[in-house]
XYZ file of N, CA and C in Angstrom:
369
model
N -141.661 36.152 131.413
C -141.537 36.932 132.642
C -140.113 36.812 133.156
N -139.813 38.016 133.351
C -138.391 37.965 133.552
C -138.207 37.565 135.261
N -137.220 36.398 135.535
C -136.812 36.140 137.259
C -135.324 36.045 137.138
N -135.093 36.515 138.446
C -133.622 36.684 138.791
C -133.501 36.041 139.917
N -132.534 35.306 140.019
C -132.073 34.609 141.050
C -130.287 34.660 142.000
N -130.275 35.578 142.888
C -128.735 35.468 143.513
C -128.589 34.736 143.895
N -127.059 34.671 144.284
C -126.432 33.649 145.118
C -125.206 34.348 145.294
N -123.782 33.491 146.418
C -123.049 33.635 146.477
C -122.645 34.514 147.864
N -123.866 34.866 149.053
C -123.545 35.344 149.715
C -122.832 34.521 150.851
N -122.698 35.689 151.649
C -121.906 34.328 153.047
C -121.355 35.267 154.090
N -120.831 34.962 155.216
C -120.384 35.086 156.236
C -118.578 35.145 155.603
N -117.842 36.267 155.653
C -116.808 36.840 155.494
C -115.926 37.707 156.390
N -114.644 37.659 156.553
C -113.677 38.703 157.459
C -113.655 39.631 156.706
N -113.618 40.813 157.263
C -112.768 42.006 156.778
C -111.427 42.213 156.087
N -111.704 42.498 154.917
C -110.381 42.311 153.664
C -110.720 41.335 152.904
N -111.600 40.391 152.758
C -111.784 39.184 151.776
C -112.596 39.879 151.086
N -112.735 38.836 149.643
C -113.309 39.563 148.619
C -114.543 37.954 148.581
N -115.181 38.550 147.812
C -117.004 38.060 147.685
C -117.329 37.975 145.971
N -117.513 36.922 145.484
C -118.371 37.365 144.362
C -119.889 36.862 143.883
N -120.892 37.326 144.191
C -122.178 37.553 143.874
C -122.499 36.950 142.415
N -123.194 36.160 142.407
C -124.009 35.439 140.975
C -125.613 36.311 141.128
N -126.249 36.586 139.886
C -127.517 36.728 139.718
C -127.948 35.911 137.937
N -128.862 35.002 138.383
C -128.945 34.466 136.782
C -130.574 34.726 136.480
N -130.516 34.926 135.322
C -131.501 36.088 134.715
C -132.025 34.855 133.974
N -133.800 34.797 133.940
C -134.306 33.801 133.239
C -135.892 34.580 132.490
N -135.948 34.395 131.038
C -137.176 34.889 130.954
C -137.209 36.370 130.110
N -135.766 36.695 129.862
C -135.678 37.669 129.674
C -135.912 38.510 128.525
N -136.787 39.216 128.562
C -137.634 40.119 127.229
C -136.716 41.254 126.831
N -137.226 41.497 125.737
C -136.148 42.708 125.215
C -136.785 44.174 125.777
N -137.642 44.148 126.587
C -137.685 45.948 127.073
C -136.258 45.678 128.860
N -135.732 44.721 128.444
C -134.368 45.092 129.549
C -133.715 45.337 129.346
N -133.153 46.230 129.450
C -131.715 46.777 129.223
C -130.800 47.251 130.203
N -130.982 47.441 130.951
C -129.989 47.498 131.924
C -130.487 46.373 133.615
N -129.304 45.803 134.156
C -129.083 45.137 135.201
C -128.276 45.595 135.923
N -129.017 45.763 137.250
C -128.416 46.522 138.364
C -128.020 45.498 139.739
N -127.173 46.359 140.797
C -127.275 45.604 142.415
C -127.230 46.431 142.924
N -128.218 46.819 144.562
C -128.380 46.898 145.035
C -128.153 46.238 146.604
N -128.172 47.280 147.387
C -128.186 46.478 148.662
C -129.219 47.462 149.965
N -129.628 46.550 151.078
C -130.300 47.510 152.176
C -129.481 46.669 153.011
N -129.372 47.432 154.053
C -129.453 47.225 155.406
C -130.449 47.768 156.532
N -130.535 47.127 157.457
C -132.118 47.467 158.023
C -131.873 48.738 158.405
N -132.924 49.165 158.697
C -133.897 50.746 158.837
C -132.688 51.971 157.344
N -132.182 51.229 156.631
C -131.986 52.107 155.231
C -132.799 51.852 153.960
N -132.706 52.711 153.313
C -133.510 52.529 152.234
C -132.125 51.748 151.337
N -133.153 51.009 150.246
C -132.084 50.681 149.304
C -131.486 51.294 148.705
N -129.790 50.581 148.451
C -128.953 51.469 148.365
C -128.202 51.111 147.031
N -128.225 51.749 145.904
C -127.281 51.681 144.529
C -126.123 51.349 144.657
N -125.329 50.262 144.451
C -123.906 49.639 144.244
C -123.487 49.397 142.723
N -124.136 49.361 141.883
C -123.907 49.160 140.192
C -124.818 48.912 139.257
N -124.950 49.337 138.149
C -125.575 48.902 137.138
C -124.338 48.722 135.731
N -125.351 47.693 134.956
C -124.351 47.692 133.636
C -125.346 47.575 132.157
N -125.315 48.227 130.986
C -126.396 47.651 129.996
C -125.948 46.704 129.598
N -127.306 45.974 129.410
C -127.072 44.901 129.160
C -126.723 43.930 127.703
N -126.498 45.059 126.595
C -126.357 44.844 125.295
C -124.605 45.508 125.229
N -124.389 46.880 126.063
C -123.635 47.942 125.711
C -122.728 47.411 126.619
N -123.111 46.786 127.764
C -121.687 46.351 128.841
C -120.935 47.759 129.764
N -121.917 49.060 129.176
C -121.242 50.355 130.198
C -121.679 50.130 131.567
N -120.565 50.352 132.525
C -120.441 50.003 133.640
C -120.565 50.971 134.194
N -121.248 51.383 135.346
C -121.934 52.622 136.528
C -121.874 52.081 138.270
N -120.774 53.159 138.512
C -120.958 52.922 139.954
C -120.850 53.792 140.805
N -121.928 53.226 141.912
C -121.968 54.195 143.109
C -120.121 54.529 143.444
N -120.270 55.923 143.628
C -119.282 56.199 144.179
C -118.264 55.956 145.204
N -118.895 56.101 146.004
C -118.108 55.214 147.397
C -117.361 53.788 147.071
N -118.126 53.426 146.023
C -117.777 52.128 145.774
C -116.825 51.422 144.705
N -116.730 52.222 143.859
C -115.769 52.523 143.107
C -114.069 52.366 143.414
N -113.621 51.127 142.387
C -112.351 50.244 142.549
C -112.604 49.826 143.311
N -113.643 49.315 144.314
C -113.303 47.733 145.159
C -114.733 46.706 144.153
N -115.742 47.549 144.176
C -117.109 46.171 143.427
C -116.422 46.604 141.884
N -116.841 45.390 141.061
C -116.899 45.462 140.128
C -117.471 44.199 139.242
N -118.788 44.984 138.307
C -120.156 44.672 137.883
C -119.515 44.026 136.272
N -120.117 43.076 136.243
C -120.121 42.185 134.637
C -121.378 41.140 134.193
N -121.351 40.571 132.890
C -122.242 39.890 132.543
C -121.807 39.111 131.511
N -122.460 37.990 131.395
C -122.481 36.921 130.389
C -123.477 36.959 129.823
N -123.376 37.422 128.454
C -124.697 37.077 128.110
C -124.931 35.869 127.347
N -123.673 35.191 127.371
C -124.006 33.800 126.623
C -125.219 33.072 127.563
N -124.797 33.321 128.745
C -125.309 32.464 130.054
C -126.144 32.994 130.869
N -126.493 34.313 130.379
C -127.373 34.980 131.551
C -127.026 35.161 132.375
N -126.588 35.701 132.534
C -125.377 35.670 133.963
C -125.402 37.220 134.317
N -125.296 37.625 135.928
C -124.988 38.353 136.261
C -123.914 38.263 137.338
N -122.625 39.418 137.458
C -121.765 39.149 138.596
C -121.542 40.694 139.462
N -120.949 40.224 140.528
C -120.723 41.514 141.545
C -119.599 41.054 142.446
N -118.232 41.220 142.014
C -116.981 41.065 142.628
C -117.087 42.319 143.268
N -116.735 41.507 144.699
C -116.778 42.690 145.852
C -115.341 42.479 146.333
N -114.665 43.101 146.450
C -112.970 43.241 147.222
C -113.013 43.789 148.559
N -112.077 43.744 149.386
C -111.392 44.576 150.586
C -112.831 44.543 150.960
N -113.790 43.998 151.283
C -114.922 44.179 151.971
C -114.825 44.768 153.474
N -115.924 45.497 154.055
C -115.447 46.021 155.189
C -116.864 46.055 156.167
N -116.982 46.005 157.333
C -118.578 46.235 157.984
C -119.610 46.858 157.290
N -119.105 47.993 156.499
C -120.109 48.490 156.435
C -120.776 47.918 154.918
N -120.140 46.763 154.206
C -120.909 46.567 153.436
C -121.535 45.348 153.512
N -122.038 45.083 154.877
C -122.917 44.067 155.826
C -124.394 44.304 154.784
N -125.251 43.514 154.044
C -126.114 44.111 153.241
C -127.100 42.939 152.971
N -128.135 42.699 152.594
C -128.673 42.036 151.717
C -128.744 42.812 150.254
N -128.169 41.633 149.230
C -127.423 42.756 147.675
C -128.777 41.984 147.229
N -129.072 42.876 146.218
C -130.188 42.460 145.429
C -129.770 43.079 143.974
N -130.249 41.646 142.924
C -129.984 41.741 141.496
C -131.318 42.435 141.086
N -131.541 43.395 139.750
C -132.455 43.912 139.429
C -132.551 44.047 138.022
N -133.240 44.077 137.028
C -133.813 44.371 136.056
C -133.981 45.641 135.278
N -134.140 46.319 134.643
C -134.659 47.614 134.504
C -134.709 47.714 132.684
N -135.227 49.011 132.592
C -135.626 49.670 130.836
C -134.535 50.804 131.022
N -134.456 51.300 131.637
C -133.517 52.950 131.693
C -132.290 52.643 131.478
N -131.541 52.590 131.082
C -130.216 52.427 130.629
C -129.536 53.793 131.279
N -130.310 54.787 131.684
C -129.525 56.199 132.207
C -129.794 56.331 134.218
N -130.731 55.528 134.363
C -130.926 55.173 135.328
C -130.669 54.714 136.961
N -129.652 54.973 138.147
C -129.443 54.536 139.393
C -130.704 54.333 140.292
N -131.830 54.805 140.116
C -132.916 54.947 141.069
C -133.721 53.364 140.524
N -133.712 53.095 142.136
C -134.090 51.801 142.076
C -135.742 51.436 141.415
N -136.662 52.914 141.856
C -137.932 52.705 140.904
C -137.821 52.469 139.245
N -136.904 52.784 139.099
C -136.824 52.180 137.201
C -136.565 51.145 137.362
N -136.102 50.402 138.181
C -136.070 48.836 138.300
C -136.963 47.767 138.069
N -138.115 47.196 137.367
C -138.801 46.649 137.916
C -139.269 44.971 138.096
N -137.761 44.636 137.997
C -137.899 43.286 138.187
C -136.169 43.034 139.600
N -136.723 42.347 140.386
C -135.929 42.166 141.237
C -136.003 40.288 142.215
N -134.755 40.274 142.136
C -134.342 38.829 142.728
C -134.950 38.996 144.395
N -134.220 37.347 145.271
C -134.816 37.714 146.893
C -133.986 38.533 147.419
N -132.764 38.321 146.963
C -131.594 38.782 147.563
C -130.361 37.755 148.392
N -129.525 37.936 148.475
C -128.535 36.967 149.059
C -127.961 37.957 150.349
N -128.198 37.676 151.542
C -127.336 37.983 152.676
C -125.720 38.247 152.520
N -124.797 38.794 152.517
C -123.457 39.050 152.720
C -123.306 39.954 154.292
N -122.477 39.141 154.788
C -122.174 39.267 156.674
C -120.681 39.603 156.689
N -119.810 40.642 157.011
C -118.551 40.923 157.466
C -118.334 41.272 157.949
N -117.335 40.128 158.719
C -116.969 40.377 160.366
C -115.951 41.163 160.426
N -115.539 41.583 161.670
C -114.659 43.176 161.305
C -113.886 42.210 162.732
């Protein structure tokens, strides 16, 4: 059974950069792609990156594009999410995810997901 576990969030200024751990345990071969996500309250969850997880192609939400940037270890299971120039609005709980779709942003192809790690930036 596949579990994911984040870390790495925290309480940050505006302009510091953040980097996000998710470590992947359990993991079966119908996964292929690993995603992050984030909500903030009364939004729905919101797509920040995915990467496959054999192929290493990297996908990102737009907006977001040149400041996050998504990688993996697969020696170690490892998932990462370097966040740069952070700014209020990416105040979030990020969540690591799982998935089969390799073509995939919609979080229902997801179906394995971490608790999430809090990230707070103060402006």
């Amino acid at each position: 059974q596949v579990q994911l576990v984040e870390s790495g969030g925290g309480l940050v200024q505006a302009g510091d950069s953040l980097r996000l751990s998710c470590a992947v345990s359990g993991l079966t071969l119908d996964v292929n792609v690993m995603g992050w996500f984030r909500r903030t309250p009364g939004k729905e969850r919101e797509f920040v990156a995915r990467i496959g997880w054999n192929s290493g192609r990297q996908i990102y939400a737009d907006s977001l594009m040149g400041r996050f940037a998504i990688s993996r270890v697969k020696a170690s299971n490892m998932i990462y999410l370097q966040m740069n120039n952070l700014n209020s609005e990416d105040t979030a709980v990020y969540y690591c995810a799982a998935g089969s779709n390799i073509w995939s942003s919609d979080p229902r192809d997801f179906r394995v997901w971490g608790q999430g790690t809090q990230v707070t930036v103060s402006s």
